[in-house]
XYZ file of C-alpha atoms in Angstrom:
575
model
C 38.745 -24.215 50.375
C 41.210 -27.103 50.231
C 38.545 -29.443 48.850
C 37.897 -27.082 45.976
C 41.531 -26.766 44.944
C 41.966 -30.181 43.209
C 38.750 -29.667 41.298
C 39.744 -26.178 40.175
C 43.213 -27.341 39.260
C 41.801 -30.137 37.146
C 39.394 -27.733 35.458
C 42.142 -25.253 34.639
C 44.413 -27.956 33.217
C 41.572 -29.251 31.045
C 40.917 -25.813 29.672
C 44.587 -25.236 28.943
C 44.764 -28.557 27.066
C 41.780 -27.545 24.983
C 43.403 -24.191 24.306
C 46.664 -25.786 23.204
C 44.730 -28.145 20.956
C 43.008 -25.173 19.335
C 46.303 -23.443 18.886
C 47.795 -26.308 16.899
C 45.721 -25.357 13.852
C 48.032 -22.939 12.036
C 45.860 -20.658 9.906
C 48.821 -19.626 7.772
C 49.447 -23.275 6.904
C 45.748 -23.711 6.101
C 46.138 -21.068 3.381
C 49.669 -22.148 2.489
C 51.308 -18.759 3.123
C 54.120 -17.457 5.285
C 53.409 -15.526 8.476
C 54.919 -12.482 6.795
C 52.504 -12.737 3.841
C 50.886 -9.535 2.598
C 47.119 -9.117 2.368
C 47.390 -9.501 -1.388
C 49.228 -12.833 -0.998
C 46.641 -14.052 1.534
C 43.825 -13.056 -0.795
C 45.381 -14.821 -3.800
C 45.982 -17.976 -1.782
C 42.413 -17.965 -0.522
C 40.927 -17.516 -3.988
C 43.016 -20.366 -5.364
C 42.103 -22.756 -2.570
C 38.415 -21.785 -2.431
C 38.073 -22.591 -6.110
C 39.915 -25.884 -5.616
C 37.735 -27.039 -2.711
C 34.422 -25.384 -3.592
C 31.659 -27.970 -2.960
C 30.131 -27.375 -6.389
C 33.421 -28.240 -8.087
C 35.103 -30.678 -5.724
C 33.079 -33.798 -4.922
C 35.860 -35.526 -2.949
C 35.277 -36.558 0.633
C 36.398 -33.860 3.025
C 36.235 -31.051 0.419
C 33.394 -29.308 2.218
C 35.252 -29.419 5.535
C 38.379 -28.095 3.856
C 36.376 -25.331 2.153
C 34.943 -24.244 5.512
C 38.410 -24.360 7.089
C 39.821 -22.173 4.319
C 36.989 -19.646 4.746
C 37.546 -19.552 8.491
C 41.285 -18.949 8.089
C 40.718 -16.203 5.540
C 38.120 -14.429 7.680
C 40.689 -14.077 10.455
C 43.857 -13.367 8.472
C 42.163 -10.887 6.112
C 41.124 -8.746 9.087
C 44.121 -6.786 10.373
C 42.858 -6.598 13.962
C 41.937 -10.288 14.131
C 45.218 -11.259 12.513
C 47.146 -9.188 15.035
C 45.363 -10.888 17.921
C 45.899 -14.293 16.360
C 49.633 -13.639 15.915
C 49.916 -12.454 19.524
C 47.734 -15.010 21.306
C 47.381 -17.929 18.907
C 43.608 -17.957 19.317
C 41.880 -19.276 16.209
C 38.972 -16.972 16.966
C 41.358 -14.048 17.053
C 40.529 -12.880 20.562
C 43.177 -12.586 23.298
C 43.091 -15.129 26.119
C 45.013 -13.067 28.662
C 44.786 -9.303 28.629
C 44.155 -6.349 30.894
C 40.845 -7.459 32.331
C 37.311 -6.167 32.418
C 37.244 -3.551 35.166
C 33.746 -2.081 35.039
C 31.671 -3.115 38.071
C 33.985 -6.082 38.646
C 36.743 -4.612 40.784
C 39.240 -4.797 37.939
C 39.249 -8.595 37.675
C 39.337 -10.509 34.419
C 36.784 -13.155 33.517
C 37.305 -16.352 31.578
C 33.975 -16.663 29.801
C 31.758 -18.806 27.659
C 28.109 -18.901 26.594
C 25.765 -15.933 26.927
C 25.275 -13.222 29.485
C 28.058 -11.040 30.887
C 30.610 -10.721 33.662
C 29.221 -11.882 36.936
C 26.192 -13.499 35.338
C 27.493 -17.064 35.355
C 26.755 -19.725 37.915
C 30.396 -20.343 38.859
C 32.139 -17.086 39.684
C 35.289 -17.060 41.799
C 35.859 -13.755 43.498
C 39.272 -12.382 44.546
C 40.802 -14.381 47.343
C 39.280 -17.643 46.158
C 42.042 -18.110 43.582
C 45.313 -16.344 44.268
C 47.947 -18.410 42.524
C 47.419 -17.239 38.915
C 48.372 -13.611 39.123
C 52.040 -13.892 38.234
C 54.781 -12.051 40.067
C 55.006 -8.836 41.923
C 51.803 -6.866 42.288
C 49.931 -8.506 39.485
C 46.177 -8.883 39.809
C 44.321 -12.000 40.795
C 42.111 -13.664 38.188
C 38.543 -14.753 38.606
C 36.666 -16.994 36.175
C 33.093 -16.965 35.024
C 31.250 -19.513 32.873
C 28.300 -17.437 31.868
C 29.080 -14.277 29.904
C 30.519 -13.283 26.603
C 32.771 -10.910 28.437
C 33.350 -7.212 28.207
C 35.966 -5.277 26.287
C 38.781 -6.640 28.419
C 37.598 -10.206 28.922
C 39.338 -13.238 27.527
C 36.638 -13.494 24.873
C 37.325 -17.216 24.653
C 34.320 -19.359 25.539
C 33.026 -22.876 25.284
C 31.477 -22.060 21.934
C 34.954 -21.269 20.659
C 36.406 -24.440 22.137
C 33.733 -26.588 20.557
C 34.217 -24.867 17.241
C 37.837 -25.988 17.219
C 36.825 -29.597 17.483
C 33.437 -29.864 15.832
C 33.507 -26.976 13.368
C 30.215 -25.497 14.582
C 28.986 -22.787 16.898
C 27.050 -24.334 19.766
C 25.119 -21.115 20.428
C 24.373 -22.633 23.838
C 22.183 -25.331 22.279
C 24.648 -28.196 21.938
C 24.563 -28.141 18.127
C 27.907 -29.574 17.127
C 27.061 -30.476 13.546
C 28.397 -28.742 10.472
C 31.804 -27.377 9.674
C 33.660 -24.106 9.620
C 32.161 -22.535 12.698
C 31.285 -18.890 13.198
C 33.716 -16.142 13.959
C 31.063 -14.226 15.880
C 31.733 -14.171 19.629
C 28.050 -13.836 20.456
C 25.219 -16.110 19.522
C 22.068 -14.993 17.753
C 20.324 -15.069 14.380
C 22.279 -14.090 11.291
C 21.421 -10.697 9.838
C 22.533 -9.057 6.591
C 25.113 -6.265 6.734
C 23.594 -2.789 6.776
C 24.366 -2.057 3.104
C 22.795 -5.276 1.835
C 19.063 -5.059 1.228
C 16.886 -8.022 2.154
C 14.985 -8.963 -1.011
C 11.609 -10.634 -1.320
C 9.117 -10.865 -4.184
C 7.533 -7.486 -3.467
C 10.871 -5.650 -3.259
C 12.104 -7.382 -6.421
C 9.059 -6.344 -8.434
C 8.981 -2.779 -7.122
C 12.664 -1.832 -6.944
C 14.644 -4.211 -9.176
C 12.675 -5.600 -12.112
C 12.946 -3.273 -15.148
C 13.842 -0.265 -12.972
C 17.120 0.423 -14.781
C 19.467 0.039 -11.803
C 22.074 -2.736 -11.694
C 21.715 -5.049 -8.689
C 24.173 -7.566 -7.255
C 22.225 -10.349 -5.565
C 23.203 -13.182 -3.228
C 20.928 -16.214 -2.976
C 21.564 -18.368 0.078
C 20.132 -20.498 2.821
C 21.294 -20.009 6.429
C 22.735 -23.525 6.638
C 25.187 -22.947 3.773
C 28.741 -21.958 4.621
C 30.524 -18.932 3.221
C 27.535 -16.554 3.340
C 29.268 -13.995 5.534
C 32.440 -13.985 3.474
C 30.568 -13.535 0.186
C 28.454 -10.755 1.683
C 31.613 -8.910 2.710
C 32.920 -9.137 -0.858
C 29.608 -7.883 -2.261
C 29.622 -5.000 0.187
C 33.161 -4.028 -0.764
C 32.321 -4.115 -4.475
C 29.254 -1.933 -3.905
C 31.211 0.533 -1.778
C 33.717 1.130 -4.583
C 30.948 2.028 -7.041
C 28.382 3.390 -4.606
C 25.483 4.893 -6.499
C 26.059 2.725 -9.570
C 25.184 -0.576 -7.961
C 22.755 -1.865 -5.348
C 23.288 -5.036 -3.313
C 20.681 -7.425 -1.999
C 20.397 -10.906 -0.500
C 17.600 -13.436 -0.837
C 17.048 -16.023 1.877
C 15.820 -18.947 -0.188
C 14.733 -20.793 2.918
C 12.026 -18.210 3.651
C 11.526 -17.212 -0.023
C 11.522 -20.734 -1.433
C 8.937 -20.362 -4.220
C 10.348 -16.956 -5.204
C 13.865 -18.400 -5.581
C 12.627 -21.388 -7.559
C 10.548 -19.187 -9.882
C 13.622 -17.079 -10.622
C 15.838 -20.153 -10.968
C 18.307 -18.915 -8.361
C 17.896 -21.490 -5.596
C 21.357 -22.247 -4.114
C 22.507 -25.834 -4.401
C 25.431 -26.647 -2.122
C 26.868 -23.148 -1.891
C 25.581 -19.566 -2.036
C 25.140 -18.119 -5.550
C 25.817 -14.631 -6.858
C 23.748 -12.989 -9.604
C 23.603 -9.618 -11.289
C 20.455 -8.027 -12.641
C 21.896 -7.127 -16.039
C 20.777 -4.932 -18.946
C 23.198 -6.364 -21.487
C 20.717 -8.488 -23.438
C 17.564 -6.366 -23.197
C 16.190 -3.120 -21.814
C 13.956 -5.116 -19.464
C 16.891 -6.660 -17.613
C 17.605 -10.262 -16.655
C 19.482 -12.244 -14.009
C 22.964 -13.443 -14.956
C 24.945 -15.716 -12.628
C 28.527 -14.891 -11.721
C 30.797 -17.940 -11.920
C 34.203 -16.289 -11.654
C 36.586 -15.923 -8.724
C 35.110 -14.367 -5.603
C 37.569 -11.488 -5.696
C 36.569 -7.849 -5.374
C 38.393 -6.745 -8.517
C 37.007 -9.566 -10.675
C 33.455 -9.145 -9.435
C 33.619 -5.359 -9.863
C 34.751 -5.782 -13.481
C 31.886 -8.198 -14.062
C 29.406 -5.686 -12.633
C 30.788 -2.848 -14.744
C 30.515 -5.004 -17.843
C 26.835 -5.610 -17.121
C 25.876 -2.001 -16.388
C 23.402 -0.360 -18.814
C 24.549 0.794 -22.237
C 21.540 2.726 -23.489
C 23.535 5.794 -24.473
C 24.566 5.794 -28.137
C 28.237 6.621 -28.672
C 28.531 9.120 -31.553
C 31.160 11.077 -33.462
C 30.280 14.723 -32.971
C 31.708 15.620 -36.387
C 29.091 13.484 -38.129
C 26.294 13.769 -35.608
C 23.008 15.097 -36.978
C 21.790 17.456 -34.313
C 18.175 16.849 -33.381
C 15.479 19.114 -34.737
C 11.755 18.584 -34.743
C 10.925 14.888 -34.969
C 7.954 12.659 -34.449
C 9.654 11.467 -31.242
C 8.084 12.898 -28.104
C 11.166 12.170 -26.011
C 13.786 14.839 -25.309
C 17.390 14.119 -26.285
C 20.585 14.694 -24.327
C 24.252 14.256 -25.132
C 27.225 14.090 -22.775
C 30.426 15.668 -24.050
C 33.583 14.528 -22.279
C 37.218 13.705 -22.955
C 36.676 10.073 -21.937
C 37.503 7.393 -24.486
C 34.598 5.232 -23.308
C 31.166 6.062 -21.969
C 31.611 7.146 -18.308
C 30.082 4.868 -15.668
C 27.889 7.682 -14.341
C 26.333 8.207 -17.773
C 25.782 4.475 -18.179
C 23.955 4.406 -14.850
C 21.774 7.334 -15.941
C 21.149 5.686 -19.304
C 19.564 2.765 -17.461
C 17.455 4.925 -15.178
C 16.265 7.220 -18.001
C 16.233 4.837 -20.956
C 12.441 5.086 -21.322
C 12.286 8.836 -20.802
C 15.168 10.181 -22.906
C 17.164 9.433 -26.032
C 20.750 9.531 -24.803
C 24.044 10.047 -26.612
C 27.634 10.611 -25.565
C 30.709 11.739 -27.469
C 34.418 12.093 -26.890
C 35.803 15.559 -27.636
C 39.280 17.012 -27.250
C 38.508 20.376 -25.665
C 36.219 23.399 -25.907
C 38.184 24.832 -28.841
C 36.714 22.089 -31.030
C 34.437 23.875 -33.583
C 31.638 21.344 -33.043
C 31.756 21.995 -29.295
C 31.806 25.756 -29.721
C 28.877 25.577 -32.108
C 26.838 23.977 -29.342
C 27.615 26.883 -27.031
C 29.667 24.791 -24.595
C 32.430 26.641 -22.742
C 33.651 23.939 -20.336
C 33.828 20.144 -20.180
C 32.280 17.774 -19.284
C 28.976 19.174 -20.501
C 25.419 18.055 -21.148
C 23.425 19.518 -24.025
C 19.741 18.768 -24.487
C 17.082 19.172 -27.146
C 13.393 19.373 -26.471
C 11.154 17.280 -28.685
C 10.461 20.437 -30.715
C 14.172 20.664 -31.567
C 14.961 23.565 -29.244
C 18.493 23.297 -27.886
C 19.514 23.928 -24.273
C 22.966 23.750 -22.698
C 21.992 22.008 -19.463
C 25.308 21.997 -17.606
C 28.980 22.683 -18.316
C 32.150 22.111 -16.330
C 30.559 19.223 -14.421
C 32.525 18.319 -11.283
C 32.062 14.942 -9.619
C 32.705 14.178 -5.949
C 31.546 10.577 -6.164
C 29.260 8.433 -8.299
C 26.318 8.518 -5.901
C 26.146 12.311 -5.558
C 26.765 12.779 -9.298
C 23.904 10.438 -10.214
C 21.620 12.277 -7.787
C 22.568 15.746 -9.054
C 22.287 14.845 -12.723
C 18.995 13.049 -12.094
C 17.573 16.318 -10.761
C 18.874 18.066 -13.891
C 17.284 15.526 -16.249
C 14.020 15.503 -14.307
C 13.794 19.275 -14.722
C 14.478 19.079 -18.449
C 11.880 16.347 -18.879
C 9.338 18.533 -17.079
C 10.176 21.427 -19.404
C 9.724 19.171 -22.424
C 6.288 18.046 -21.234
C 5.276 21.631 -20.617
C 6.420 22.613 -24.087
C 4.568 19.643 -25.553
C 1.363 20.729 -23.829
C 1.764 24.278 -25.136
C 2.456 22.999 -28.638
C -0.632 20.794 -28.563
C -2.790 23.808 -27.691
C -1.371 25.948 -30.486
C -0.826 23.295 -33.160
C -4.056 24.199 -34.933
C -2.908 27.809 -35.110
C 0.534 27.101 -36.532
C 1.266 28.553 -39.889
C 1.375 25.968 -42.648
C 4.299 26.216 -45.050
C 3.060 26.227 -48.617
C 4.556 24.188 -51.437
C 5.862 26.616 -54.051
C 4.383 26.063 -57.528
C 3.977 27.994 -60.764
C 0.466 29.027 -59.794
C 1.346 30.579 -56.415
C 4.856 31.836 -57.153
C 3.865 35.461 -57.747
C 1.812 35.510 -54.566
C 4.552 34.095 -52.386
C 7.743 35.224 -54.070
C 6.645 37.938 -56.523
C 8.245 41.374 -56.757
C 5.908 42.716 -54.048
C 7.638 40.451 -51.525
C 10.897 41.930 -50.112
C 12.419 38.521 -49.352
C 11.253 34.958 -49.858
C 12.665 32.087 -47.786
C 12.502 28.886 -49.822
C 13.247 25.467 -48.361
C 14.226 23.089 -51.162
C 14.026 19.339 -50.500
C 14.847 16.106 -52.339
C 13.216 13.552 -50.008
C 10.035 13.261 -47.903
C 12.110 13.285 -44.736
C 13.880 16.487 -45.761
C 10.529 18.102 -46.590
C 9.094 17.193 -43.197
C 12.108 18.652 -41.423
C 12.096 21.908 -43.438
C 8.358 22.404 -43.011
C 8.597 21.855 -39.266
C 11.538 24.236 -38.784
C 10.175 26.979 -41.045
C 6.759 26.696 -39.391
C 8.289 27.324 -35.975
C 10.655 30.052 -37.147
C 7.853 31.877 -38.962
C 6.014 32.243 -35.628
C 8.931 33.980 -33.956
C 9.824 37.659 -33.917
C 13.463 37.449 -34.940
C 15.883 40.155 -33.824
C 16.339 42.937 -36.336
C 18.230 46.221 -36.267
C 16.108 49.367 -36.333
C 17.508 50.476 -39.656
C 16.855 47.101 -41.214
C 15.273 47.181 -44.628
C 12.655 44.729 -43.395
C 10.388 46.113 -40.775
C 8.002 43.282 -39.917
C 7.474 39.571 -40.014
C 4.991 40.026 -42.868
C 7.788 41.309 -45.119
C 9.060 37.712 -45.338
C 7.276 34.810 -46.963
C 8.073 31.149 -46.405
C 7.655 28.260 -48.833
C 9.046 24.834 -49.635
C 10.103 23.581 -53.035
C 10.377 20.092 -54.527
C 13.913 20.177 -55.924
C 13.456 16.921 -57.831
C 10.704 18.505 -59.943
C 12.021 22.072 -60.101
C 15.692 21.615 -60.973
C 15.535 24.415 -63.612
C 14.414 26.843 -60.917
C 17.427 26.055 -58.762
C 19.757 26.243 -61.781
C 18.950 29.938 -61.885
C 20.791 30.310 -58.577
C 23.595 27.820 -59.087
C 24.747 26.068 -62.225
C 24.724 22.653 -60.550
C 21.338 23.341 -58.987
C 22.529 22.319 -55.500
C 22.253 18.669 -56.557
C 24.769 17.540 -53.929
C 22.515 18.371 -50.969
C 19.275 16.821 -49.753
C 17.915 20.074 -48.362
C 18.830 23.762 -48.412
C 17.456 27.233 -47.828
C 17.417 30.050 -50.360
C 16.743 33.644 -49.328
C 15.547 35.305 -52.546
C 14.976 39.040 -53.185
C 12.650 39.120 -56.209
C 13.013 42.827 -56.974
C 16.812 42.772 -57.054
C 17.088 39.191 -58.306
C 19.665 38.457 -55.646
C 19.928 35.521 -53.308
C 21.809 33.905 -50.429
C 21.852 30.178 -49.659
C 22.294 28.054 -46.584
C 23.280 24.376 -46.774
C 24.555 23.873 -43.225
C 23.103 22.079 -40.189
C 19.311 22.303 -40.368
C 18.451 23.076 -36.772
C 16.141 25.739 -35.423
C 19.100 27.693 -34.048
C 21.054 27.653 -37.328
C 18.024 28.535 -39.453
C 17.139 31.390 -37.095
C 20.711 32.638 -37.311
C 20.638 32.556 -41.123
C 17.297 34.365 -41.411
C 18.362 36.895 -38.773
C 21.483 37.663 -40.821
C 19.289 38.130 -43.903
C 17.003 40.529 -42.039
C 19.872 42.546 -40.601
C 21.860 42.712 -43.830
C 24.741 40.753 -42.338
C 24.944 38.274 -45.172
C 26.330 38.695 -48.685
C 23.762 38.363 -51.484
C 24.682 37.326 -55.028
C 22.973 37.916 -58.320
C 21.040 35.077 -59.867
C 22.321 33.522 -63.096
C 18.918 34.184 -64.683
C 15.370 34.837 -63.655
C 14.045 31.897 -61.645
C 11.040 30.348 -63.318
C 8.958 27.530 -61.947
C 7.890 24.651 -64.110
C 4.136 24.407 -64.435
C 2.879 21.111 -63.046
C 0.289 19.210 -65.002
């Protein structure tokens, strides 16, 4: 026992010297802040220094070591628990050197540990009674030391790896690798793995889940030997967590995916690189490198700037509501009180940019006449139009718990509407050959279509090919419907109405019979004409299926005021 004492004493003194040496590195001084500094002050100091000593920007000797030192200091002081331990115990690795001890299966005795394994697994373990002079005064416990384990919850947590890190800047991981700088703050050795929210990306994942898929991705390209990977990953994770559902995060190990990284042009040089898969320049997406400060707020703003913008911002007062068009895609519009396009809608615009035509508009409230006309009773709201022009109020009074759940819920809504549009398109294709064709009104067919034997004639007058196409499409669809009529209506069946279109540019005299100016100020209009009574009613409003149906329904039910014509309408004979 006596022969062991000098050796043990020498060993303990050596360890204490090493500990004191480690303690001399003041992490607050490394960052240039006071010990009372707030997290915001620590963060600002770190960002300033990391930019100053970043290896890509600072080529001076020692810059890389300084950069690693700054990262190490920030990793400890930015973590409240690690900072607390550092302030209490002065351990650069932020783990206490003397605390309550690891009691499980070890009789309540504390272990001084290094390397791998656990309490009692080392080769040199001193049990109680072999060292009795370290316990302090009055009833304090004896201490035993083990050089073999990483320690349990109550161990010192300070091992040879930590000691070597203080001097050589690297984690030995039990393999005697003292090269490199900065060290690792992990207490246990082992291969580096990405945090749980960061997806590991390879060529197959990139092609299947990222390229042209419409979702914004934040990507880290790195090699395991580069310093700062862990810190950057933590920033990326924090950014993603604040906009969860709007942004995905991935990392690419360019050591194992060398050709993939080189093909994309993202291979890291002397430091990890951050990219965003952006949809700013094209709907196919492209990689854009982030070169700003590695701060959560700055990076989040950069990501938001690069999120999709495939929704067209419109003024609802001047918006031409969709009717039947040659487009096969359904259309949707978001109505909200937001000054700018909401992030959720921008995310959806990326995901659905090839399947929908998207709009969004700022409105004051539901008392707005344009909002009421759409049948919306609460905001925010989504209104959709099938490709045949049929309007549907998809959702009103939308409530959002978070971005992720909102994107999921609204995706289900849009998927359902897309399915309905396809079903309607299939039905229309089957019945297109049976659809009633709207005849062009001329002098030769006027008596047949709008003669005195016809109770009411609906005439769509146009001044352009586009207006003609729209009127023909709407009147064709409306003519196939059984519109609501009162039982005492003067018109008992669909056959009591005839439909026709008129070229207003060639038949101006005909229209002058209804109005002195001949409706020259409008590109398209409807005239409901009663030949027997020579009375008429006109409609020059929004040409949508709903509005046209409402006008014709009012004509059928006698809810609209008819006026006498100025003279008998006569069509010009065409040569």
